[in-house]
Coordinates of C-alpha atoms and ligand atoms in Angstrom, one line a residue:
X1 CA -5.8 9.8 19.7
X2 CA -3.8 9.5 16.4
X3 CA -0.2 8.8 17.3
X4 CA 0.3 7.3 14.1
X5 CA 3.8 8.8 12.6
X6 CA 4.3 10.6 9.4
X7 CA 6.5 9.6 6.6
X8 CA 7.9 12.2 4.4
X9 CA 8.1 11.6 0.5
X10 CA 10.1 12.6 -1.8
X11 CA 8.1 15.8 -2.5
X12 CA 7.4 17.0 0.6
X13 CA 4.2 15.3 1.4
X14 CA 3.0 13.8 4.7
X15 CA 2.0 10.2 4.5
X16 CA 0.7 8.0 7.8
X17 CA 3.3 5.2 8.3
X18 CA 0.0 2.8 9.1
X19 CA -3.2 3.5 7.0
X20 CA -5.4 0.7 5.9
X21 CA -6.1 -1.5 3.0
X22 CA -9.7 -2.7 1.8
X23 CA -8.4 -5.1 -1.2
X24 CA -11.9 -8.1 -0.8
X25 CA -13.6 -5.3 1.0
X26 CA -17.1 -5.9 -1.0
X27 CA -18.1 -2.2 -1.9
X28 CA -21.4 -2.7 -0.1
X29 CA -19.2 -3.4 3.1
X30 CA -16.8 -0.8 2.4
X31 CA -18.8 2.0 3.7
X32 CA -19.1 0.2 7.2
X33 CA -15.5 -0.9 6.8
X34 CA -13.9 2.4 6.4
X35 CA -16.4 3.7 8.5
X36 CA -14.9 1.9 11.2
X37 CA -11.4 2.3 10.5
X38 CA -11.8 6.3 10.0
X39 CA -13.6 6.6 13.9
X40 CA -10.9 3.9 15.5
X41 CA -8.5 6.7 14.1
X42 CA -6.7 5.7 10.8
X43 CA -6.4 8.3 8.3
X44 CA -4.7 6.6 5.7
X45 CA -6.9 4.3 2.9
X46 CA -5.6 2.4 0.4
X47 CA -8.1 1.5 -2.5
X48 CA -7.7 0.9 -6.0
X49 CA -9.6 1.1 -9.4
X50 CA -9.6 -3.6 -9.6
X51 CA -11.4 -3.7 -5.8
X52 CA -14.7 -2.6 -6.5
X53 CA -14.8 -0.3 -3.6
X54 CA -13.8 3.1 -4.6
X55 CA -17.8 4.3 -4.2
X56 CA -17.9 2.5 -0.6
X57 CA -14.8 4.6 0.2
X58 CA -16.0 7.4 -0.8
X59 CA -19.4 7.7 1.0
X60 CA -17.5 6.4 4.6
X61 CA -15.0 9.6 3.8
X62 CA -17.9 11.8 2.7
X63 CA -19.8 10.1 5.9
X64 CA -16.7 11.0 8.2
X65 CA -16.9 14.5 8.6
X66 CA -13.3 14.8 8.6
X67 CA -11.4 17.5 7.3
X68 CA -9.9 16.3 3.8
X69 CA -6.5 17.4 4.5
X70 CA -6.6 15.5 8.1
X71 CA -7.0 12.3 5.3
X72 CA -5.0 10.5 3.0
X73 CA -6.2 8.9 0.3
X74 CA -4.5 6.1 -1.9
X75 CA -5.8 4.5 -5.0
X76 CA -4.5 2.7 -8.3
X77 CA -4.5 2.6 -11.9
X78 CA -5.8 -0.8 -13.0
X79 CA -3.4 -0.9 -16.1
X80 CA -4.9 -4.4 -16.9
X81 CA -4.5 -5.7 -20.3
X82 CA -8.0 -5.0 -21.3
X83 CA -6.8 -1.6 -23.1
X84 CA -4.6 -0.5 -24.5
X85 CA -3.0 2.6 -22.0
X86 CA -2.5 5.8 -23.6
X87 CA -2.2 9.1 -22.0
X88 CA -6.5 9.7 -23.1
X89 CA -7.3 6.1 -21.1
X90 CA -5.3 7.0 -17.9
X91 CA -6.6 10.1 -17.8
X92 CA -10.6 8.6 -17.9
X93 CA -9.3 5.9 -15.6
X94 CA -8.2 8.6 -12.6
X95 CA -11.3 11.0 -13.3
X96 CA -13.1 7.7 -13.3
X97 CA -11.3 6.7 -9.7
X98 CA -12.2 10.5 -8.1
X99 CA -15.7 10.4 -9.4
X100 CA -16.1 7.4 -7.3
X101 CA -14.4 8.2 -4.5
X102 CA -16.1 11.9 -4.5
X103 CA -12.8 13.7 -4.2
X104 CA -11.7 16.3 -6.1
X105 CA -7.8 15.2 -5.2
X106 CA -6.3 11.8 -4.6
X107 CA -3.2 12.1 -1.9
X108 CA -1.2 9.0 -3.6
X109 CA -2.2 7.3 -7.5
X110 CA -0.1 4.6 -7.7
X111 CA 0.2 2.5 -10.9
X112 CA -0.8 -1.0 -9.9
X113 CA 1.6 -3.6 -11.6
X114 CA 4.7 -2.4 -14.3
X115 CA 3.1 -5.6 -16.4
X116 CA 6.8 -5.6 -18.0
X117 CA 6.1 -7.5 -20.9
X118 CA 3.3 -4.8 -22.3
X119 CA 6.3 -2.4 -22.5
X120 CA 4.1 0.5 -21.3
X121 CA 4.4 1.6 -18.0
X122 CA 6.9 4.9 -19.0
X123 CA 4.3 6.0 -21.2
X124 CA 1.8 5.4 -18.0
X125 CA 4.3 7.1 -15.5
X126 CA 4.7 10.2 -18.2
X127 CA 0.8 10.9 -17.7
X128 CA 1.4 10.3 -14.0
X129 CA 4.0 13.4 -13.9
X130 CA 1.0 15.1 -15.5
X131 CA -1.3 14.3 -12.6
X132 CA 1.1 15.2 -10.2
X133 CA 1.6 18.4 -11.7
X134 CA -2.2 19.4 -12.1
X135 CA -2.2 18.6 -8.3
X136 CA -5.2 16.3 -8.5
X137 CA -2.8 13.8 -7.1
X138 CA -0.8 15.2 -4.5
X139 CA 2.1 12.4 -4.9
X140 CA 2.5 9.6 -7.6
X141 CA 4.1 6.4 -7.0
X142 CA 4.0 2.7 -8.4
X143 CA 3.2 -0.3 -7.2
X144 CA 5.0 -4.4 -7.8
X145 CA 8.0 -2.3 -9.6
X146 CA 11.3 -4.7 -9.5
X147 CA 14.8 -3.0 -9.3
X148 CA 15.1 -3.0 -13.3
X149 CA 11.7 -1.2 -13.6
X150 CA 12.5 1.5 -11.3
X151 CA 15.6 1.9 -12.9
X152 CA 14.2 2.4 -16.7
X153 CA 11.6 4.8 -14.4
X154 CA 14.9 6.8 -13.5
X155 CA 16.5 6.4 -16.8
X156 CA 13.7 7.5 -19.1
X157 CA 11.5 9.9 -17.2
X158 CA 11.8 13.0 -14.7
X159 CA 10.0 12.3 -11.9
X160 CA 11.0 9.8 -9.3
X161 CA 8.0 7.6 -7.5
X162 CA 7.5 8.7 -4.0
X163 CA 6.1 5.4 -3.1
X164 CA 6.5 1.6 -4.3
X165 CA 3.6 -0.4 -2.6
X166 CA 5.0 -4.4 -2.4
X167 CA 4.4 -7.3 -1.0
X168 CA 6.7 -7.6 2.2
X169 CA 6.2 -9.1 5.7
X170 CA 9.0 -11.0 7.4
X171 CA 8.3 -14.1 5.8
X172 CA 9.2 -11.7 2.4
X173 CA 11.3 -9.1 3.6
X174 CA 12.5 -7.8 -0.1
X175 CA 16.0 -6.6 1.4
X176 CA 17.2 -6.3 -1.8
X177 CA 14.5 -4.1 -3.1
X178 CA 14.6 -1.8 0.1
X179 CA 18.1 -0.9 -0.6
X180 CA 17.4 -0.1 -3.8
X181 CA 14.2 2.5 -2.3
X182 CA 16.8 3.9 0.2
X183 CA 19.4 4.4 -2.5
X184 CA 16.7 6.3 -5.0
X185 CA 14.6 7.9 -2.1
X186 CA 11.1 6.0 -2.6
X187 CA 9.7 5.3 0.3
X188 CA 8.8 1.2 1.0
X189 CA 4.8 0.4 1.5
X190 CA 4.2 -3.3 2.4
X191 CA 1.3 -5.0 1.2
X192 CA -0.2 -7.7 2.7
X193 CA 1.7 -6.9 5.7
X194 CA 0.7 -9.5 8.0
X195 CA 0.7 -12.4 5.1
X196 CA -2.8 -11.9 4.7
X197 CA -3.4 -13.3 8.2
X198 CA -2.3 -17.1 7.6
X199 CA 0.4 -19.3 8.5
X200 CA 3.1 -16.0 9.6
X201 CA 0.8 -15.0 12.6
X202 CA 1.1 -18.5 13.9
X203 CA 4.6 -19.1 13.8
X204 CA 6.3 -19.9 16.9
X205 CA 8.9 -17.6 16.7
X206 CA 6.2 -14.7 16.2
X207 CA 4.0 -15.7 18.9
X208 CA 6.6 -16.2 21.7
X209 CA 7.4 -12.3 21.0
X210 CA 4.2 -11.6 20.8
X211 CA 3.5 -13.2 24.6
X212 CA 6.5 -11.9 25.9
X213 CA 4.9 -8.1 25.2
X214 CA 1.5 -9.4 26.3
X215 CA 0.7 -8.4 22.3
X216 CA -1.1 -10.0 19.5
X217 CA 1.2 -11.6 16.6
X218 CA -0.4 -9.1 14.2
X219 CA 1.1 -6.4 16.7
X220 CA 4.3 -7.8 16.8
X221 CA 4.2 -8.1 12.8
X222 CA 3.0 -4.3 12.6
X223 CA 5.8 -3.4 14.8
X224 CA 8.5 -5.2 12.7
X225 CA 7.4 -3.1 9.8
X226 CA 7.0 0.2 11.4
X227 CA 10.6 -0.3 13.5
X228 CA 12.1 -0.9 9.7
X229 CA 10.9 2.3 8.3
X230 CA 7.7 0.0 6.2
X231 CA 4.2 2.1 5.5
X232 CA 2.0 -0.3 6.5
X233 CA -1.9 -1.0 5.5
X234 CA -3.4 -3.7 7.0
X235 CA -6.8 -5.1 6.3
X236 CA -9.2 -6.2 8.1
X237 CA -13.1 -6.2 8.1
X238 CA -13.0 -7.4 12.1
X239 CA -13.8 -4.4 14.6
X240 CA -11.8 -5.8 17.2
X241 CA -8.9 -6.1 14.6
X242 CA -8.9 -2.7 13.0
X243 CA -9.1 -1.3 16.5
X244 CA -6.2 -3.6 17.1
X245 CA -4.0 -3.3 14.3
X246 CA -3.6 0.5 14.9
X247 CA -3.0 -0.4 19.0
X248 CA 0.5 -0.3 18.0
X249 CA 2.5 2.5 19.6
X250 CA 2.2 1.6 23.0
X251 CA 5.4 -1.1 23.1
X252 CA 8.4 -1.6 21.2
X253 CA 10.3 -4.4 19.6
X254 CA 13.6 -5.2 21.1
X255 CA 16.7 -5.6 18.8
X256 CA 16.4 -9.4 19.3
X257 CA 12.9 -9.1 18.5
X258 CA 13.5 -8.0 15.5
X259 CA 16.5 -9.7 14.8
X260 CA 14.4 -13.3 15.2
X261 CA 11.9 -12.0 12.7
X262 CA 14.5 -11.0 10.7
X263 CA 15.6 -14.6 10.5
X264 CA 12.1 -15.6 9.2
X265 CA 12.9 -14.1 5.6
X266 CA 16.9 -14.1 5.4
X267 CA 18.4 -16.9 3.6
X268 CA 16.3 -17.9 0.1
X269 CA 14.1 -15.7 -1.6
X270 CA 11.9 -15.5 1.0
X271 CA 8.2 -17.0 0.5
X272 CA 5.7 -14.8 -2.0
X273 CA 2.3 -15.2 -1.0
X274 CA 1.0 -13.4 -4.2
X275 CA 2.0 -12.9 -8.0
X276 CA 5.6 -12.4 -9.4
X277 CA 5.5 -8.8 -11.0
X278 CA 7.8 -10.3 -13.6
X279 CA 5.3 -12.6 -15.1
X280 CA 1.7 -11.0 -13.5
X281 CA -0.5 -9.7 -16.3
X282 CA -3.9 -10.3 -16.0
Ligands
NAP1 N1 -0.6 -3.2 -4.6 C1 -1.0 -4.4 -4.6 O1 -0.8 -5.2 -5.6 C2 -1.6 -5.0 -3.4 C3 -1.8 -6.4 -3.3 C4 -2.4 -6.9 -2.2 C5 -2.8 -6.0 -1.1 N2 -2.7 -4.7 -1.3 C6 -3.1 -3.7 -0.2 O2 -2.6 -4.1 1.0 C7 -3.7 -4.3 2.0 C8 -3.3 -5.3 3.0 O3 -3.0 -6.6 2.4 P1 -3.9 -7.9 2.5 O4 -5.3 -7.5 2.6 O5 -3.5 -8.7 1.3 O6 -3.4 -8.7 3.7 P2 -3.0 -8.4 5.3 O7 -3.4 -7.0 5.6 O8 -1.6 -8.9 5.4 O9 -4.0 -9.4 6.0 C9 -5.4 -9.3 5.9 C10 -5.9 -10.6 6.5 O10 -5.5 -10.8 7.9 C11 -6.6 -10.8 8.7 N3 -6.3 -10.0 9.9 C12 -6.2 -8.6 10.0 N4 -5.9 -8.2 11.2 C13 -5.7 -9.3 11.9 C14 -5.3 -9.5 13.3 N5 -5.1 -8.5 14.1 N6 -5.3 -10.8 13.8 C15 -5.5 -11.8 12.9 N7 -5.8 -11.7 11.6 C16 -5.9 -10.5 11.1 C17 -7.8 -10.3 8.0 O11 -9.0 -10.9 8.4 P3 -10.4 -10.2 8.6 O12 -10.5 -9.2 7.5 O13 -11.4 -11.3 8.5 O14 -10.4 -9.6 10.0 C18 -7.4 -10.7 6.6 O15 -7.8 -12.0 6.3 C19 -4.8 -4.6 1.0 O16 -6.1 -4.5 1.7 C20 -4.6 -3.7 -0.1 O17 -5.0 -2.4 0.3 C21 -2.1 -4.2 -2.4

């Protein structure tokens, strides 16, 4: 039933290329949520400390009857500006995080935002080398790291991230930080992979592929990403969608396919739906 590939990190771990995302999951729905996800057949989640939803999580995981290791679990240090983040606070924060989530091990602990203008997230990532080592987080990663952030990462610490979690879809393909990933050997995970659902599932260009495979433009989206190497973890509180957005390995993209989503992004910037890392700090 799962056909969902693995991608291998930089340390050797295992990590679903598609898992799925609960960010605006209400905890109280979370439960059902993941519940649903988990018997559909994901096995990666991606929660974090700001959603409110680690407890929900946890009970659908606890609720699954799955095998812990057949699951991979992803959450995030909330490094907001509330506190100040020394080694003692991250430390509460992730026993805070497995508490909820009833686990004695997260699989990925990702810090959220580099907030670059705090000047702290080295100090975070040296406590993060500590978690990795205690093995209650099997990998570390970040999460919203530019180029320049991974590189003071590299220049001032040991460990290299296995994962940076951005925003990307092909409306934002962030070629340039790819590279960069491929170059230092962190692997890419898109956020908000389908543009949170809006004006990129109804673009022509997307939809004629998507009737051409007899797919939905959320297929054809998920497809892009997994064809280009992406960890993908879409959302969605829908059944029909969840069941969908894992209905994925069935057809394949053509290299004009991809090459007209390509087009989507190439050019300017590309179009952010969410905050600049640069300047995001609340
Ligand atoms: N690290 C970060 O800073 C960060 C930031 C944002 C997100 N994330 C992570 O990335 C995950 C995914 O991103 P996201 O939630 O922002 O956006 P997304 O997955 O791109 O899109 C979710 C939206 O698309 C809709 N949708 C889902 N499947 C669909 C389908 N097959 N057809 C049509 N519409 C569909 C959903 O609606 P319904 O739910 O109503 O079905 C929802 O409104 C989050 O849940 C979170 O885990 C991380």
């Amino acid at each position: 039933m799962n056909q969902v590939p693995a991608i291998k990190l930089n340390d050797g771990t295992l990590m679903p290329q598609l898992g799925y995302g609960v960010w605006q999951v209400p905890d109280a729905e979370a439960e059902r949520a993941v519940g649903t996800a988990l018997e559909a057949g994901y096995r990666s989640i991606d929660t974090a400390a700001i959603y409110g939803n680690e407890a929900g999580t946890g009970k659908a995981v606890a609720a699954s009857g799955l095998a812990r290791e057949e699951l991979f679990v992803t959450t995030k240090l909330w490094n907001g500006p509330k506190q100040k983040w020394g080694r003692d606070q991250v430390l509460r924060a992730f026993d805070d995080s497995l508490a909820k989530l009833r686990l004695d091990h997260v699989d990925l602990y990702l810090i959220h935002w580099p907030r670059p203008m705090r000047d702290d997230f080295v100090a975070i990532w040296k406590t993060f080398e500590e978690i990795a080592a205690s093995g209650r987080a099997r990998s570390v990663g970040v999460s919203n790291f530019r180029p320049a952030d991974l590189e003071r990462i590299a220049a001032e610490s040991e460990l290299v991230p296995a994962v940076n979690q951005v925003e990307l879809h092909p409306l934002f393909p962030q070629a340039e930080l790819r590279a960069v990933h491929a170059e230092r050997g962190i692997a890419t995970e898109a956020w908000s992979p389908l543009g949170q659902g809006k004006e990129l599932l109804t673009l022509p260009a997307v939809t004629a592929i998507a009737d051409k495979h007899g797919r939905s433009a959320a297929q054809v989206v998920l497809r892009w990403h997994l064809q280009h190497g992406n960890i993908v973890i879409p959302k969605s509180v829908t059944p029909a969608r969840i069941r969908e957005n894992l209905d994925v390995f069935g057809f394949e993209l053509e290299a004009g396919d991809i090459a007209a989503l390509d087009a989507l992004g190439a050019g300017a910037a590309g179009r952010r739906i969410g905050p600049d890392p640069a300047a995001f700090d609340v």
